[in-house]
PDB file of C-alpha atoms in Angstrom:
ATOM      1  CA  LYS A   1    -103.671  18.451   9.310  1.00 57.00           C
ATOM      2  CA  GLY A   2    -100.856  18.436  11.871  1.00 66.00           C
ATOM      3  CA  PRO A   3    -100.562  20.416  15.096  1.00 70.00           C
ATOM      4  CA  ASN A   4    -102.691  23.350  13.883  1.00 68.00           C
ATOM      5  CA  LYS A   5    -105.671  22.432  16.060  1.00 74.00           C
ATOM      6  CA  VAL A   6    -104.447  23.774  19.420  1.00 77.00           C
ATOM      7  CA  GLY A   7    -104.769  27.549  19.498  1.00 78.00           C
ATOM      8  CA  TYR A   8    -104.352  29.869  16.562  1.00 80.00           C
ATOM      9  CA  MET A   9    -102.141  28.156  13.954  1.00 79.00           C
ATOM     10  CA  GLY A  10    -100.844  25.708  16.569  1.00 79.00           C
ATOM     11  CA  ILE A  11     -99.231  28.309  18.822  1.00 83.00           C
ATOM     12  CA  LEU A  12    -100.370  26.534  21.988  1.00 85.00           C
ATOM     13  CA  GLN A  13     -99.107  23.116  20.826  1.00 88.00           C
ATOM     14  CA  PRO A  14     -95.786  23.225  22.779  1.00 87.00           C
ATOM     15  CA  PHE A  15     -97.659  24.059  25.983  1.00 89.00           C
ATOM     16  CA  SER A  16    -100.093  21.190  25.515  1.00 87.00           C
ATOM     17  CA  ASP A  17     -97.154  18.880  24.781  1.00 88.00           C
ATOM     18  CA  ALA A  18     -95.458  20.014  28.007  1.00 87.00           C
ATOM     19  CA  ILE A  19     -98.628  19.383  30.037  1.00 90.00           C
ATOM     20  CA  LYS A  20     -98.963  15.947  28.451  1.00 88.00           C
ATOM     21  CA  LEU A  21     -95.309  15.172  29.205  1.00 86.00           C
ATOM     22  CA  PHE A  22     -95.529  16.174  32.869  1.00 82.00           C
ATOM     23  CA  THR A  23     -98.780  14.287  33.499  1.00 86.00           C
ATOM     24  CA  LYS A  24     -97.554  10.986  32.057  1.00 83.00           C
ATOM     25  CA  GLU A  25     -96.735   8.104  34.357  1.00 78.00           C
ATOM     26  CA  GLN A  26     -93.047   7.760  35.112  1.00 76.00           C
ATOM     27  CA  ILE A  27     -91.580   4.332  34.483  1.00 77.00           C
ATOM     28  CA  PHE A  28     -88.196   3.360  35.949  1.00 74.00           C
ATOM     29  CA  PRO A  29     -86.195   0.196  35.297  1.00 76.00           C
ATOM     30  CA  LYS A  30     -86.609  -2.396  38.025  1.00 79.00           C
ATOM     31  CA  TYR A  31     -83.016  -2.585  39.238  1.00 80.00           C
ATOM     32  CA  SER A  32     -81.997   0.991  38.572  1.00 81.00           C
ATOM     33  CA  ASN A  33     -80.440   3.371  41.040  1.00 86.00           C
ATOM     34  CA  TYR A  34     -83.469   5.634  41.397  1.00 85.00           C
ATOM     35  CA  ILE A  35     -81.838   8.826  42.698  1.00 88.00           C
ATOM     36  CA  SER A  36     -79.083   9.112  40.106  1.00 89.00           C
ATOM     37  CA  TYR A  37     -81.356   7.820  37.315  1.00 86.00           C
ATOM     38  CA  TYR A  38     -83.905  10.525  38.091  1.00 87.00           C
ATOM     39  CA  PHE A  39     -81.584  13.449  38.831  1.00 91.00           C
ATOM     40  CA  SER A  40     -78.949  13.102  36.094  1.00 92.00           C
ATOM     41  CA  PRO A  41     -81.198  14.589  33.346  1.00 90.00           C
ATOM     42  CA  ILE A  42     -82.268  17.345  35.744  1.00 92.00           C
ATOM     43  CA  ILE A  43     -78.646  18.233  36.509  1.00 94.00           C
ATOM     44  CA  SER A  44     -77.862  18.194  32.793  1.00 93.00           C
ATOM     45  CA  PHE A  45     -80.729  20.622  32.178  1.00 92.00           C
ATOM     46  CA  ILE A  46     -79.528  22.897  34.991  1.00 94.00           C
ATOM     47  CA  LEU A  47     -76.006  22.902  33.520  1.00 93.00           C
ATOM     48  CA  SER A  48     -77.343  23.883  30.122  1.00 91.00           C
ATOM     49  CA  LEU A  49     -79.341  26.702  31.711  1.00 91.00           C
ATOM     50  CA  MET A  50     -76.247  27.945  33.542  1.00 90.00           C
ATOM     51  CA  VAL A  51     -74.556  28.608  30.202  1.00 88.00           C
ATOM     52  CA  TRP A  52     -77.265  31.186  29.420  1.00 87.00           C
ATOM     53  CA  MET A  53     -75.984  33.350  32.291  1.00 83.00           C
ATOM     54  CA  LEU A  54     -72.951  34.211  30.190  1.00 81.00           C
ATOM     55  CA  ILE A  55     -74.799  36.100  27.462  1.00 79.00           C
ATOM     56  CA  PRO A  56     -73.491  39.664  27.698  1.00 73.00           C
ATOM     57  CA  TYR A  57     -76.020  42.492  27.780  1.00 72.00           C
ATOM     58  CA  TYR A  58     -75.257  46.174  27.482  1.00 66.00           C
ATOM     59  CA  PHE A  59     -77.982  47.268  29.865  1.00 65.00           C
ATOM     60  CA  ASN A  60     -77.077  45.284  32.990  1.00 62.00           C
ATOM     61  CA  MET A  61     -73.285  45.263  32.507  1.00 61.00           C
ATOM     62  CA  ILE A  62     -72.650  42.111  34.520  1.00 66.00           C
ATOM     63  CA  SER A  63     -69.025  41.314  33.859  1.00 70.00           C
ATOM     64  CA  PHE A  64     -67.872  37.777  34.554  1.00 79.00           C
ATOM     65  CA  ASN A  65     -64.112  37.765  33.999  1.00 84.00           C
ATOM     66  CA  LEU A  66     -63.779  34.023  33.396  1.00 88.00           C
ATOM     67  CA  GLY A  67     -66.896  33.557  31.275  1.00 85.00           C
ATOM     68  CA  VAL A  68     -65.272  31.508  28.527  1.00 88.00           C
ATOM     69  CA  LEU A  69     -63.713  29.167  31.066  1.00 90.00           C
ATOM     70  CA  PHE A  70     -67.100  28.849  32.791  1.00 90.00           C
ATOM     71  CA  PHE A  71     -68.682  27.976  29.424  1.00 89.00           C
ATOM     72  CA  LEU A  72     -66.117  25.255  28.787  1.00 90.00           C
ATOM     73  CA  CYS A  73     -66.569  23.859  32.306  1.00 91.00           C
ATOM     74  CA  CYS A  74     -70.370  23.770  32.091  1.00 90.00           C
ATOM     75  CA  THR A  75     -70.365  22.067  28.713  1.00 89.00           C
ATOM     76  CA  SER A  76     -67.766  19.560  29.917  1.00 90.00           C
ATOM     77  CA  MET A  77     -69.755  18.725  33.050  1.00 93.00           C
ATOM     78  CA  GLY A  78     -72.614  17.542  30.832  1.00 90.00           C
ATOM     79  CA  VAL A  79     -70.510  14.489  29.985  1.00 93.00           C
ATOM     80  CA  TYR A  80     -70.697  13.271  33.569  1.00 93.00           C
ATOM     81  CA  THR A  81     -74.489  13.414  33.619  1.00 94.00           C
ATOM     82  CA  VAL A  82     -74.637  11.212  30.516  1.00 93.00           C
ATOM     83  CA  MET A  83     -72.216   8.771  32.125  1.00 93.00           C
ATOM     84  CA  VAL A  84     -74.195   8.660  35.389  1.00 93.00           C
ATOM     85  CA  ALA A  85     -77.471   8.209  33.497  1.00 92.00           C
ATOM     86  CA  GLY A  86     -76.057   5.224  31.608  1.00 91.00           C
ATOM     87  CA  TRP A  87     -74.542   3.690  34.733  1.00 92.00           C
ATOM     88  CA  SER A  88     -77.521   4.169  37.037  1.00 91.00           C
ATOM     89  CA  SER A  89     -79.937   2.059  35.009  1.00 88.00           C
ATOM     90  CA  ASN A  90     -77.920  -1.087  35.877  1.00 88.00           C
ATOM     91  CA  SER A  91     -78.197  -2.362  32.335  1.00 87.00           C
ATOM     92  CA  ASN A  92     -75.150  -3.324  30.318  1.00 91.00           C
ATOM     93  CA  TYR A  93     -76.634  -1.955  27.103  1.00 92.00           C
ATOM     94  CA  SER A  94     -77.418   1.473  28.495  1.00 90.00           C
ATOM     95  CA  LEU A  95     -73.987   1.583  30.139  1.00 91.00           C
ATOM     96  CA  LEU A  96     -72.329   0.843  26.797  1.00 95.00           C
ATOM     97  CA  GLY A  97     -74.536   3.427  25.091  1.00 94.00           C
ATOM     98  CA  GLY A  98     -73.651   5.984  27.742  1.00 93.00           C
ATOM     99  CA  LEU A  99     -69.927   5.284  27.394  1.00 93.00           C
ATOM    100  CA  ARG A 100     -70.207   5.599  23.631  1.00 95.00           C
ATOM    101  CA  ALA A 101     -71.996   8.937  23.995  1.00 93.00           C
ATOM    102  CA  VAL A 102     -69.343  10.107  26.477  1.00 93.00           C
ATOM    103  CA  ALA A 103     -66.512   9.193  24.091  1.00 94.00           C
ATOM    104  CA  GLN A 104     -68.204  11.005  21.214  1.00 91.00           C
ATOM    105  CA  THR A 105     -68.949  14.086  23.313  1.00 90.00           C
ATOM    106  CA  ILE A 106     -65.391  14.321  24.616  1.00 91.00           C
ATOM    107  CA  SER A 107     -63.942  14.001  21.114  1.00 90.00           C
ATOM    108  CA  TYR A 108     -66.073  16.889  19.879  1.00 89.00           C
ATOM    109  CA  GLU A 109     -65.386  18.993  22.959  1.00 89.00           C
ATOM    110  CA  VAL A 110     -61.653  18.871  22.315  1.00 90.00           C
ATOM    111  CA  SER A 111     -62.077  20.423  18.870  1.00 89.00           C
ATOM    112  CA  LEU A 112     -64.549  23.001  20.192  1.00 88.00           C
ATOM    113  CA  ALA A 113     -62.166  24.006  22.982  1.00 90.00           C
ATOM    114  CA  LEU A 114     -59.240  24.371  20.577  1.00 90.00           C
ATOM    115  CA  ILE A 115     -61.308  26.503  18.202  1.00 89.00           C
ATOM    116  CA  MET A 116     -62.436  28.661  21.100  1.00 88.00           C
ATOM    117  CA  LEU A 117     -58.814  28.946  22.208  1.00 90.00           C
ATOM    118  CA  SER A 118     -57.950  30.572  18.880  1.00 88.00           C
ATOM    119  CA  SER A 119     -60.581  33.255  19.421  1.00 86.00           C
ATOM    120  CA  ILE A 120     -59.341  33.716  22.994  1.00 89.00           C
ATOM    121  CA  MET A 121     -55.883  34.409  21.576  1.00 89.00           C
ATOM    122  CA  LEU A 122     -57.380  37.140  19.380  1.00 86.00           C
ATOM    123  CA  ILE A 123     -58.688  39.170  22.306  1.00 87.00           C
ATOM    124  CA  MET A 124     -56.365  37.844  25.045  1.00 90.00           C
ATOM    125  CA  ASP A 125     -59.119  37.660  27.668  1.00 88.00           C
ATOM    126  CA  PHE A 126     -61.692  35.205  29.021  1.00 89.00           C
ATOM    127  CA  ASN A 127     -64.376  37.871  29.476  1.00 85.00           C
ATOM    128  CA  MET A 128     -67.527  37.314  27.391  1.00 83.00           C
ATOM    129  CA  MET A 129     -68.306  41.034  27.387  1.00 82.00           C
ATOM    130  CA  LYS A 130     -65.006  41.664  25.614  1.00 83.00           C
ATOM    131  CA  PHE A 131     -65.925  38.969  23.097  1.00 82.00           C
ATOM    132  CA  PHE A 132     -69.100  40.922  22.478  1.00 80.00           C
ATOM    133  CA  ILE A 133     -67.337  44.300  22.208  1.00 82.00           C
ATOM    134  CA  TYR A 134     -64.536  43.064  19.933  1.00 84.00           C
ATOM    135  CA  GLN A 135     -67.092  41.801  17.429  1.00 83.00           C
ATOM    136  CA  ASP A 136     -68.738  45.186  16.856  1.00 82.00           C
ATOM    137  CA  LEU A 137     -66.826  45.895  13.644  1.00 80.00           C
ATOM    138  CA  ILE A 138     -66.282  42.418  12.232  1.00 81.00           C
ATOM    139  CA  TRP A 139     -67.597  39.153  13.612  1.00 84.00           C
ATOM    140  CA  PHE A 140     -65.102  36.457  14.475  1.00 82.00           C
ATOM    141  CA  PHE A 141     -67.204  34.160  12.292  1.00 84.00           C
ATOM    142  CA  PHE A 142     -66.024  35.982   9.166  1.00 85.00           C
ATOM    143  CA  LEU A 143     -62.561  36.713  10.507  1.00 84.00           C
ATOM    144  CA  MET A 144     -61.858  33.012  11.057  1.00 87.00           C
ATOM    145  CA  LEU A 145     -64.137  31.444   8.456  1.00 89.00           C
ATOM    146  CA  PRO A 146     -62.529  27.962   8.242  1.00 90.00           C
ATOM    147  CA  LEU A 147     -62.508  27.631  12.029  1.00 88.00           C
ATOM    148  CA  SER A 148     -66.095  28.847  12.158  1.00 88.00           C
ATOM    149  CA  MET A 149     -67.161  26.124   9.749  1.00 90.00           C
ATOM    150  CA  CYS A 150     -65.367  23.552  11.914  1.00 89.00           C
ATOM    151  CA  TRP A 151     -67.129  25.012  14.989  1.00 86.00           C
ATOM    152  CA  ILE A 152     -70.546  24.687  13.343  1.00 89.00           C
ATOM    153  CA  SER A 153     -69.919  21.123  12.175  1.00 88.00           C
ATOM    154  CA  SER A 154     -68.662  20.087  15.625  1.00 85.00           C
ATOM    155  CA  SER A 155     -71.567  21.793  17.373  1.00 82.00           C
ATOM    156  CA  LEU A 156     -74.169  20.116  15.193  1.00 84.00           C
ATOM    157  CA  ALA A 157     -72.631  16.645  15.402  1.00 74.00           C
TER     158      ALA A 157
END
């Protein structure tokens, strides 16, 4: 039957899952560094929320001149939270897993940054509002189709 029991057609299922998640008992490894083990996922979540500030809207006209650079910095800072999370558990296996995740993330970020650099060279500005305005007639996705496919494959990996 699946998750169709909570609310109409399962609409309330994510909310019940969130309540269940927040009411569960928290278990920490015995020898872990508690502060960094607890706060590294929270900082990673905050960094991912900070990227949403860059979405340009016509109605509020907030112009952040270095928006693309801010996007690259926020996505790159997420690597450090993964590294701290792996280190703070004081387990060799989680440290190795964290280092492996860091190496993979950095390798994909290099290709994403280079692809974004090509679209920056099209408009010659770091402003996200100009990215939005320049794509009124034709999207950069269709203008640079091979690079767009590389962007999608790197983003999903």
